[in-house]
CSV table of C-alpha atoms and ligand atoms in Angstrom, one decimal:
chain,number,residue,atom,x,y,z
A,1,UNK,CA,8.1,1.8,26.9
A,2,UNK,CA,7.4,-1.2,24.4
A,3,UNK,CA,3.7,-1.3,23.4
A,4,UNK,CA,1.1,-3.5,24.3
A,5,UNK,CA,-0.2,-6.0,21.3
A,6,UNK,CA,-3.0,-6.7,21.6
A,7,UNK,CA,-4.8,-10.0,20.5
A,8,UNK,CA,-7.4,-8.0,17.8
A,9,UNK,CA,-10.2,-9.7,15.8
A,10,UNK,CA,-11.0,-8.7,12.5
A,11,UNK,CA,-14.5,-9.6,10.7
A,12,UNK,CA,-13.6,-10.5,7.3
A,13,UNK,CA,-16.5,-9.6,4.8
A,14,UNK,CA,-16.7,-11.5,1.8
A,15,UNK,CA,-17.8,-11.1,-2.0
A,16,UNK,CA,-17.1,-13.4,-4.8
A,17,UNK,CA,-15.2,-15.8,-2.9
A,18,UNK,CA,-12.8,-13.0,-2.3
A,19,UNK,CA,-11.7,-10.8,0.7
A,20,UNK,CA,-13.4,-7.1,0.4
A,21,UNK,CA,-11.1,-4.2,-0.1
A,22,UNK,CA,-12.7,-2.4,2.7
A,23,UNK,CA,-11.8,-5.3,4.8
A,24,UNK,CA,-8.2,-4.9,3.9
A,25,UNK,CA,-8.2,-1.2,4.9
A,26,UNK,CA,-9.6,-2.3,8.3
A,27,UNK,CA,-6.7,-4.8,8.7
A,28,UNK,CA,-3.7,-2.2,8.5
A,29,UNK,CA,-6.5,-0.2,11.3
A,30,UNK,CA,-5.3,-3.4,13.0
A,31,UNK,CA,-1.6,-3.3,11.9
A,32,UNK,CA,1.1,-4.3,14.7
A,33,UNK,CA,-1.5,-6.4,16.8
A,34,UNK,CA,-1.6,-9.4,16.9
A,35,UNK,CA,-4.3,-10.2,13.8
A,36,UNK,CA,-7.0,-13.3,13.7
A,37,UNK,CA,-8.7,-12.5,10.7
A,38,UNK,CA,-12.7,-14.0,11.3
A,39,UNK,CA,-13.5,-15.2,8.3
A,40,UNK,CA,-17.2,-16.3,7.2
A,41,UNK,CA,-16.2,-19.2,5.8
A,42,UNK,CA,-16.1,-22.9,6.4
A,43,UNK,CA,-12.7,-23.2,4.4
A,44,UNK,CA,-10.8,-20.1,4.2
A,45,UNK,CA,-7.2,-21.4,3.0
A,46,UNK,CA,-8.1,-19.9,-0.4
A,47,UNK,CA,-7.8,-16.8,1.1
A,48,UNK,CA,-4.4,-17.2,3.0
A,49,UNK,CA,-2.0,-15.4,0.6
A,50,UNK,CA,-4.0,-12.5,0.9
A,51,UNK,CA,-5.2,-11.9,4.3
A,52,UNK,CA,-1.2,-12.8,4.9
A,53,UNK,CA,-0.3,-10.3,2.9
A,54,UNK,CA,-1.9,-7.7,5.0
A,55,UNK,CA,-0.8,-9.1,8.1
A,56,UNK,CA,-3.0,-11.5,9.7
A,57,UNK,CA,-1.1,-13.8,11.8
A,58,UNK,CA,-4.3,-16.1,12.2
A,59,UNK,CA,-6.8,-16.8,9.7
A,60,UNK,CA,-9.6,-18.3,10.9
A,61,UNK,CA,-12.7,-20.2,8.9
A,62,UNK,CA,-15.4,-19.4,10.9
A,63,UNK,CA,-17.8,-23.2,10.6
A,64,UNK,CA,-21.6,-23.2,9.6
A,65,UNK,CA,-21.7,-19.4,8.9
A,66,UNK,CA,-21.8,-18.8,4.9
A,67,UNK,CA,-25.9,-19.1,4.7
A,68,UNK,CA,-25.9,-15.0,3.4
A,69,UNK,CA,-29.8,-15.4,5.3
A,70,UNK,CA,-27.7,-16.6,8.5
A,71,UNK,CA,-29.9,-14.8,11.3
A,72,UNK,CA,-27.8,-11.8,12.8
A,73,UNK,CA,-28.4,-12.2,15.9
A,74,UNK,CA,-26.5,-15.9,15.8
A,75,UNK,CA,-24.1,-14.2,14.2
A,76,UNK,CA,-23.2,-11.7,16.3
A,77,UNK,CA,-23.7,-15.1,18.9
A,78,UNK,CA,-20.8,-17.1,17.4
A,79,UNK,CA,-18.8,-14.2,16.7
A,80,UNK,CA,-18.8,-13.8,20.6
A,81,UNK,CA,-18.3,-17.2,21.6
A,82,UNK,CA,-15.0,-16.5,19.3
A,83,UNK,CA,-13.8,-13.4,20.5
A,84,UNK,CA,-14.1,-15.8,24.4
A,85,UNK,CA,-12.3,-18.7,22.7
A,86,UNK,CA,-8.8,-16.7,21.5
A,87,UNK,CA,-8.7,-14.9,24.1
A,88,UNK,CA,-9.1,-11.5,21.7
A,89,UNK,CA,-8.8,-7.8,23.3
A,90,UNK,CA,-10.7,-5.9,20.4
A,91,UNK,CA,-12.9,-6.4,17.3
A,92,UNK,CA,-13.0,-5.0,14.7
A,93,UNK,CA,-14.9,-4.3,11.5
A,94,UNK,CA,-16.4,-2.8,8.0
A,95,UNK,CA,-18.9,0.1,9.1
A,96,UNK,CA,-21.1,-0.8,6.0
A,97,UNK,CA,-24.7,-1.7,6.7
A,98,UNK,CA,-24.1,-5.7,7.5
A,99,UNK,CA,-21.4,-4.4,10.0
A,100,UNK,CA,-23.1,-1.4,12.1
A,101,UNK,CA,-26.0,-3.6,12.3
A,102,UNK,CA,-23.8,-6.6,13.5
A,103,UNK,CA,-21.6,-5.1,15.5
A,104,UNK,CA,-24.5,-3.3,17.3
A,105,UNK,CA,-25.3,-6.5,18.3
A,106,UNK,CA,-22.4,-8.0,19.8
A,107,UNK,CA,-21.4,-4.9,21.9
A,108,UNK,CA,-25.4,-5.7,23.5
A,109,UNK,CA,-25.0,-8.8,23.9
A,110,UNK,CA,-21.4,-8.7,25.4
A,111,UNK,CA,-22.7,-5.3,27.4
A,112,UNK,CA,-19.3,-3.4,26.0
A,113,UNK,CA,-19.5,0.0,23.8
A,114,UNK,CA,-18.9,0.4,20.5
A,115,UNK,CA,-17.5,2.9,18.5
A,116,UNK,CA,-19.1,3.3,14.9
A,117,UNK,CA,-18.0,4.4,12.0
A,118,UNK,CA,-14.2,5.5,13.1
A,119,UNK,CA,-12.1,7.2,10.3
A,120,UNK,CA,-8.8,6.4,12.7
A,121,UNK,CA,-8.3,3.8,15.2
A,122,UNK,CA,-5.6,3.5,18.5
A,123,UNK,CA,-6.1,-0.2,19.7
A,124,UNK,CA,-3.8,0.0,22.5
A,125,UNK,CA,-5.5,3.3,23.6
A,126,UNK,CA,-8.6,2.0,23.0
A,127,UNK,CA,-9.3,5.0,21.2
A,128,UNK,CA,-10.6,6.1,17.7
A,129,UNK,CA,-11.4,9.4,15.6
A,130,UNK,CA,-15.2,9.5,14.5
A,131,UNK,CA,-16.8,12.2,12.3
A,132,UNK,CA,-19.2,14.5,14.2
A,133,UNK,CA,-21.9,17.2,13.4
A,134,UNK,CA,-21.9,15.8,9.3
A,135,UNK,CA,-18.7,16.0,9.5
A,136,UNK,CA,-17.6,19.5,10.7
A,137,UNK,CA,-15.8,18.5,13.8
A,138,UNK,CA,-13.6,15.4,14.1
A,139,UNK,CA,-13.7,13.5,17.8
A,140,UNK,CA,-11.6,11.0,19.5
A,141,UNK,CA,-13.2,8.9,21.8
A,142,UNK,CA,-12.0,6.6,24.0
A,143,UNK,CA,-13.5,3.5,26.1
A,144,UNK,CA,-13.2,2.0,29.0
A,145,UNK,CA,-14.4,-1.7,28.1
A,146,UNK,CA,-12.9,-4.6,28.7
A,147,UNK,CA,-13.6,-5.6,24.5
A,148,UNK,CA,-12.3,-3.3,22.8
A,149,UNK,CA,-15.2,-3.1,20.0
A,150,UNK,CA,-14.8,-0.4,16.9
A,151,UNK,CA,-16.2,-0.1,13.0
A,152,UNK,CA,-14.1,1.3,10.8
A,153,UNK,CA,-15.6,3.5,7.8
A,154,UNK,CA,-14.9,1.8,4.6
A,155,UNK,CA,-12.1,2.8,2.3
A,156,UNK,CA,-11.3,5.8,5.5
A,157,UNK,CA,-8.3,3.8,6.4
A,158,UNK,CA,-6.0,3.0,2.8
A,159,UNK,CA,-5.0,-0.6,2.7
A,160,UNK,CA,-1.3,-0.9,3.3
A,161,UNK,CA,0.4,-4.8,3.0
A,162,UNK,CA,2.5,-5.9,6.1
A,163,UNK,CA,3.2,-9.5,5.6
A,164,UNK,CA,2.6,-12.2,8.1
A,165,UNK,CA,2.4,-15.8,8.9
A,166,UNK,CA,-1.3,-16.1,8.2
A,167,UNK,CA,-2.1,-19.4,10.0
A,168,UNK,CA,-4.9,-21.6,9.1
A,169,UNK,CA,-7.4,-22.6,11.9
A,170,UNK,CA,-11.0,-23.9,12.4
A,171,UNK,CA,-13.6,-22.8,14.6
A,172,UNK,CA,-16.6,-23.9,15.4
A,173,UNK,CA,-19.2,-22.0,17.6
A,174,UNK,CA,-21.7,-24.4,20.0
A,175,UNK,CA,-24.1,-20.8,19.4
A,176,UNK,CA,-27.2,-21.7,18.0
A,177,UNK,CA,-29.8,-19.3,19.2
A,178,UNK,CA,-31.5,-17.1,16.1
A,179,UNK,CA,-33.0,-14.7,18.0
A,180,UNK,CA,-36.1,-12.7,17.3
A,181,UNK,CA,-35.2,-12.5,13.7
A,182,UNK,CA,-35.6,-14.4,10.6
A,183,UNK,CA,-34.1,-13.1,7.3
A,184,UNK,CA,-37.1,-14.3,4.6
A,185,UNK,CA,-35.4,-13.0,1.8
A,186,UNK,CA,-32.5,-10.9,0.4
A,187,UNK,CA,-32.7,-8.3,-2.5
A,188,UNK,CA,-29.6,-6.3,-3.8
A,189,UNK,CA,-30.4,-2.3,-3.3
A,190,UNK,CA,-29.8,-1.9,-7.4
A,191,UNK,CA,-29.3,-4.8,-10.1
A,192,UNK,CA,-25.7,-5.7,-9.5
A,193,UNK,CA,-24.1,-2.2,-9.2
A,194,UNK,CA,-21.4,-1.8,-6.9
A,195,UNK,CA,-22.2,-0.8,-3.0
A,196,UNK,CA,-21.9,3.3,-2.9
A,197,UNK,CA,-20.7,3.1,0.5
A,198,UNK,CA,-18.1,0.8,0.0
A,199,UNK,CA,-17.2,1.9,-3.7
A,200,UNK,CA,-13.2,3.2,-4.4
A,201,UNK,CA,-14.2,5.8,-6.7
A,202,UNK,CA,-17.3,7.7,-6.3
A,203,UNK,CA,-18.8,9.7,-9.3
A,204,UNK,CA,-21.6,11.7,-8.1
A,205,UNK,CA,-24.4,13.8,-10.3
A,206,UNK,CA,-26.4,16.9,-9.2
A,207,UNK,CA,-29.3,18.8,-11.0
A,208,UNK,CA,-27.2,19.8,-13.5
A,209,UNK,CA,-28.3,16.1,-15.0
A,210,UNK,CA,-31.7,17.2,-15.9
A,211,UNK,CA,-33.1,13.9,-16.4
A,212,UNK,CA,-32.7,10.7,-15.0
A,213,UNK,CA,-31.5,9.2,-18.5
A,214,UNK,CA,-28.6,11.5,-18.4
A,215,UNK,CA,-27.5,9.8,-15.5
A,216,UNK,CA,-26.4,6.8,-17.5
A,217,UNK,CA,-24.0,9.0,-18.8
A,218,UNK,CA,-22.3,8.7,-15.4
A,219,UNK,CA,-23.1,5.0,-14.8
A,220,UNK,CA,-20.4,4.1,-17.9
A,221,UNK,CA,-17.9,6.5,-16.5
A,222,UNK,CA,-18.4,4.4,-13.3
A,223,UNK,CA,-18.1,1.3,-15.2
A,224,UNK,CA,-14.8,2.5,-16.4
A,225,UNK,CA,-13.6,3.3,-13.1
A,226,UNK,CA,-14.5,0.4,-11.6
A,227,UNK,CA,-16.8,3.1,-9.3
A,228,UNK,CA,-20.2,3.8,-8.0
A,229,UNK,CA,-23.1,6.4,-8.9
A,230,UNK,CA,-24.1,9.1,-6.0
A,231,UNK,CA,-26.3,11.7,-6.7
A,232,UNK,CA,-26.8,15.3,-4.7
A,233,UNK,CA,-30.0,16.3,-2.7
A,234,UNK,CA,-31.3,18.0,-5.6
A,235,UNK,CA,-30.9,15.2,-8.0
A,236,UNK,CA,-32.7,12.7,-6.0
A,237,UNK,CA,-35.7,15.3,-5.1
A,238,UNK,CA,-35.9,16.2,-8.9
A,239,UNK,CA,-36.6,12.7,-9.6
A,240,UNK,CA,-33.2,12.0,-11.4
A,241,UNK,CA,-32.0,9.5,-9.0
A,242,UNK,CA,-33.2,7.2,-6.3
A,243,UNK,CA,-32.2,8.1,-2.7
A,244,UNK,CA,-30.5,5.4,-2.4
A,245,UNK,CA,-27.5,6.8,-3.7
A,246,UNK,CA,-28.2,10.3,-2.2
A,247,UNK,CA,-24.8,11.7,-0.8
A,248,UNK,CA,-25.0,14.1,1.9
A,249,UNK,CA,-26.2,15.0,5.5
A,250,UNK,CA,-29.4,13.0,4.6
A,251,UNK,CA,-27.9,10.3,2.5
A,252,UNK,CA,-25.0,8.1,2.6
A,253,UNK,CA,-21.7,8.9,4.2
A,254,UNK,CA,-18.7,7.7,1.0
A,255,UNK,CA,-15.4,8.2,2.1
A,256,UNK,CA,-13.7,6.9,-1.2
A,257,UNK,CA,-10.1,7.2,-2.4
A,258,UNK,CA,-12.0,9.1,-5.3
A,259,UNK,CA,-14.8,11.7,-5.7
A,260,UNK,CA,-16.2,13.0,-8.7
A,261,UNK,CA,-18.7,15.7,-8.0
A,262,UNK,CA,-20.8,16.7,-11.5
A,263,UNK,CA,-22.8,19.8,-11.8
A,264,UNK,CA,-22.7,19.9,-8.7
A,265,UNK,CA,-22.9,23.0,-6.3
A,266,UNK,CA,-21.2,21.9,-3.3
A,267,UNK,CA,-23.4,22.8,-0.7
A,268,UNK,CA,-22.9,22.2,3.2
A,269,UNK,CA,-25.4,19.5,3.5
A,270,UNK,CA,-23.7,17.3,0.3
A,271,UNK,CA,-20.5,17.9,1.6
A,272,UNK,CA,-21.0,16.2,4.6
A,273,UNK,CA,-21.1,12.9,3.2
A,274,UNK,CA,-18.1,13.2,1.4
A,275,UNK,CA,-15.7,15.3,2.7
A,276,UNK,CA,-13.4,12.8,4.0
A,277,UNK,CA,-12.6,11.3,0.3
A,278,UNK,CA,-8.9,11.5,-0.4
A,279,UNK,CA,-9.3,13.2,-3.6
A,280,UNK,CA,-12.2,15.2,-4.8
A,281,UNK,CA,-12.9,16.6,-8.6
A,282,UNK,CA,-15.4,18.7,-9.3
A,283,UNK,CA,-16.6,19.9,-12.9
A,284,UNK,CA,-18.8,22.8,-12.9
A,285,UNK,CA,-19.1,25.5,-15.2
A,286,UNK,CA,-19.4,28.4,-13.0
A,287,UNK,CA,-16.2,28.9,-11.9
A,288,UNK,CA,-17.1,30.5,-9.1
A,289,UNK,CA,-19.3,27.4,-7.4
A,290,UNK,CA,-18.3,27.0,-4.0
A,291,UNK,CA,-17.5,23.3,-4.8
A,292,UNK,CA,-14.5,24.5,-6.4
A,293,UNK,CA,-13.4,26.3,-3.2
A,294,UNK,CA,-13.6,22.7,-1.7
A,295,UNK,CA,-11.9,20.2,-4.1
A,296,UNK,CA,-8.2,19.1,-4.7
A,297,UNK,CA,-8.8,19.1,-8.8
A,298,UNK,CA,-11.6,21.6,-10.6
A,299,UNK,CA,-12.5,21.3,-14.0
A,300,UNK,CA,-14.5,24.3,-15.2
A,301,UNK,CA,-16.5,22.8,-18.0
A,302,UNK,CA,-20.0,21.6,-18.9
A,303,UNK,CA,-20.6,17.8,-17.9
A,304,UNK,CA,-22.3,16.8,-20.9
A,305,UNK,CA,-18.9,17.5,-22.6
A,306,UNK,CA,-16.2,16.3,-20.1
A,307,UNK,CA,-18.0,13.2,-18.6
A,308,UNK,CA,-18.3,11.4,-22.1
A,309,UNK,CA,-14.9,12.8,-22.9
A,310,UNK,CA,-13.6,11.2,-19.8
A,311,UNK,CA,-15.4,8.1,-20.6
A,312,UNK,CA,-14.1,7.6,-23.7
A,313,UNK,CA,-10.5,8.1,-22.8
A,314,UNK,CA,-10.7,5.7,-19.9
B,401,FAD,C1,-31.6,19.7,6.2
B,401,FAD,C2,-31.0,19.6,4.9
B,401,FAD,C3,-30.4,18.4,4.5
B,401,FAD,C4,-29.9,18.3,3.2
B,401,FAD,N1,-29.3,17.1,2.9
B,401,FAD,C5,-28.6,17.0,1.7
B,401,FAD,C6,-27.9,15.8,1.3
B,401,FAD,O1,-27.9,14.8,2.0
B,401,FAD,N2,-27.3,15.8,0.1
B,401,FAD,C7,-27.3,16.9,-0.7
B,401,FAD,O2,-26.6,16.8,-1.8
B,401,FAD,N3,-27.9,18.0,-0.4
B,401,FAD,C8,-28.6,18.1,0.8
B,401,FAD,N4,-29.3,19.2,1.0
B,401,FAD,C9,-29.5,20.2,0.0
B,401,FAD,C10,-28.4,21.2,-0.2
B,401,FAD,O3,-28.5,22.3,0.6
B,401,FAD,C11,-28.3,21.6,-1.7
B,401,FAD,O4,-29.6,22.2,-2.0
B,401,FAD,C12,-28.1,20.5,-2.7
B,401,FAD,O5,-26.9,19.8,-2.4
B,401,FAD,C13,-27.9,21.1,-4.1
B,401,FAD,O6,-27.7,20.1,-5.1
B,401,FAD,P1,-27.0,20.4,-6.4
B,401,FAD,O7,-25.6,20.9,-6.1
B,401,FAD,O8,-27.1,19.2,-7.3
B,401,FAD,O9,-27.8,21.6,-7.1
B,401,FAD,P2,-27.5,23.1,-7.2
B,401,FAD,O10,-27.2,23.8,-6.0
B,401,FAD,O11,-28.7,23.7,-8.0
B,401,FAD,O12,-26.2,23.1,-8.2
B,401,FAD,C14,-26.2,22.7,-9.5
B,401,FAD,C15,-24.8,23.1,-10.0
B,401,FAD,O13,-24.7,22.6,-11.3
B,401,FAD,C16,-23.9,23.5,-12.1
B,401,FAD,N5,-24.3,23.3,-13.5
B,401,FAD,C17,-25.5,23.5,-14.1
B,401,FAD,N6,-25.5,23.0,-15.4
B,401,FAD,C18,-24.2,22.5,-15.6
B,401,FAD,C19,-23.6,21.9,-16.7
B,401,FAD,N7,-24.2,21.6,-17.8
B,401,FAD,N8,-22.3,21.5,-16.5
B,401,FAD,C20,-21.6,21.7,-15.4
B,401,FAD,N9,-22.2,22.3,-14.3
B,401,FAD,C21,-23.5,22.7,-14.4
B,401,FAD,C22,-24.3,24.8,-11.6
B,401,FAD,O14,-23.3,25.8,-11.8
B,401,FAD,C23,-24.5,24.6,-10.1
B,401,FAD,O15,-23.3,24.8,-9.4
B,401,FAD,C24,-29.9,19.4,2.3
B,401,FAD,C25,-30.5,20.6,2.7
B,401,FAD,C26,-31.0,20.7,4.0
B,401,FAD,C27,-31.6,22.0,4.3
């Protein structure tokens, strides 16, 4: 029996003017519905040979919405009133902070429940795979909504191109309610450096790094990499690091295509914030570190040699 296609939104997030690589990887979550790519933008042809590239069949600029302090509660408003006008069957988008807070929203307001966070998505089942217990169990849950409402972990889902028409249209919410909340002002988490959740490549630094300055040894290997900086429990409690970029049960969840782990142990609690990266490295130099036990590629060495070495030949 033929499967149903369903009419699926997907949130475009934007940066630079361009379309986000996470937001790529949530389109092909999306592949063989019938796409409309919600774009944040009151003129969004710029972005048609791309979005088109990974198979949205409608690409639609989204009017009045680029203010970054836009209050998310009109957001998730307008982003409603969208989802009535086309007619759409799910919605999708990036499980990074702007997403689980604005998806949260809409699923409220529209009284329909949301699965967060997904690592694998069925739309016509109206079912996805989520990450349970810091990540020791995997679930698939299913929901009986009308709006078929779902975040997708960034980078979790590889971006795969599936060209498509990519058809330009306009629209423009009557929404206009902002809520309880007023955005006064924005600050970037750390001066310019790539979001950890979001980053492809992931190079991460435990208390083997002994100070904080040594962990600008790992910021230029990142810079090489075109990567982010995550540091282990330890790390962060030692001072080294901010938690910000703590990986683990009690940090941030990365699910990157690569993860570096430096002097790094591999306990339980930091694995469970990165377990689901595609590739993982780890360079140790005890060879018997249970990281070692858990990684696709080992390198028994001591980081203050191999990380500059890598550097330099990058
Ligand atoms: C409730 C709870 C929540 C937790 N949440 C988290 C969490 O979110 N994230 C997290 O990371 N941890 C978390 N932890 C802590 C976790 O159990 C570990 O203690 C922590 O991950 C250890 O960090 P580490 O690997 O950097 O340090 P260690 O375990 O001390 O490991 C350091 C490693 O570096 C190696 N090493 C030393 N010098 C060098 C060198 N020069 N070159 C190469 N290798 C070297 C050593 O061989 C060792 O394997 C949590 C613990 C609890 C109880």
């Amino acid at each position: 029996m033929a499967q149903t296609v369903n009419r699926t939104g997907v949130l475009i997030e934007i940066e630079n003017h361009q379309v986000k690589e996470t937001s790529l990887g949530v389109l092909t979550a999306a592949a063989g519905q019938e796409i409309y790519a919600l774009v944040p933008l009151d003129d969004a042809s710029g972005l048609k040979e791309k979005l088109a590239e990974y198979g949205v069949d409608h690409i639609v600029s989204i009017k009045g919405v680029e203010d970054d302090k836009i209050s998310p509660d009109l957001l998730a408003r307008i982003l409603v009133t969208a989802v009535k006008e086309y007619g759409l069957d799910a919605l999708l988008g990036t499980a990074g902070a702007a997403g689980k807070d604005l998806f949260a929203r809409i699923g409220a307001i529209l009284d329909e429940p949301l699965l967060s966070d997904c690592v694998q998505v069925d739309i016509p089942g109206k079912k996805a795979v989520k990450s349970h217990f810091s990540g020791k169990t995997f679930a698939t849950l299913r929901v009986t909504g009308i709006l078929f409402l779902c975040t997708v972990r960034p980078n979790a889902i590889e971006a795969v191109t599936a060209p498509a028409e990519g058809q330009l249209m306009t629209f423009e919410s009557d929404a206009q309610d902002p809520g309880w909340m007023k955005i006064v002002e924005l600050k970037k988490e750390s001066g310019g450096k790539r979001d950890l959740i979001e980053a492809p490549i992931v190079i991460s630094g435990g208390r083997a790094l002994k100070t904080a300055r040594n962990f600008e040894m790992l910021d230029a290997c990142a810079d090489k990499l075109g990567g982010a900086v995550g540091a282990s429990r330890a790390a962060v409690d030692a001072g080294y690091a901010p938690h910000t970029i703590q990986v683990g049960q009690t940090g941030k969840t990365v699910s990157p295509r690569l993860y570096i782990a430096c002097g790094i142990s591999g306990a339980v609690q930091h694995f469970a914030g990165m377990k689901t990266s595609k590739v993982i490295v780890a360079i140790n130099e005890d060879k018997d570190a249970p990281i070692f036990s858990k990684c696709d590629y080992g390198i028994v060495g001591n980081i203050f040699d191999v990380v500059p070495a890598l550097t330099q030949k990058l």
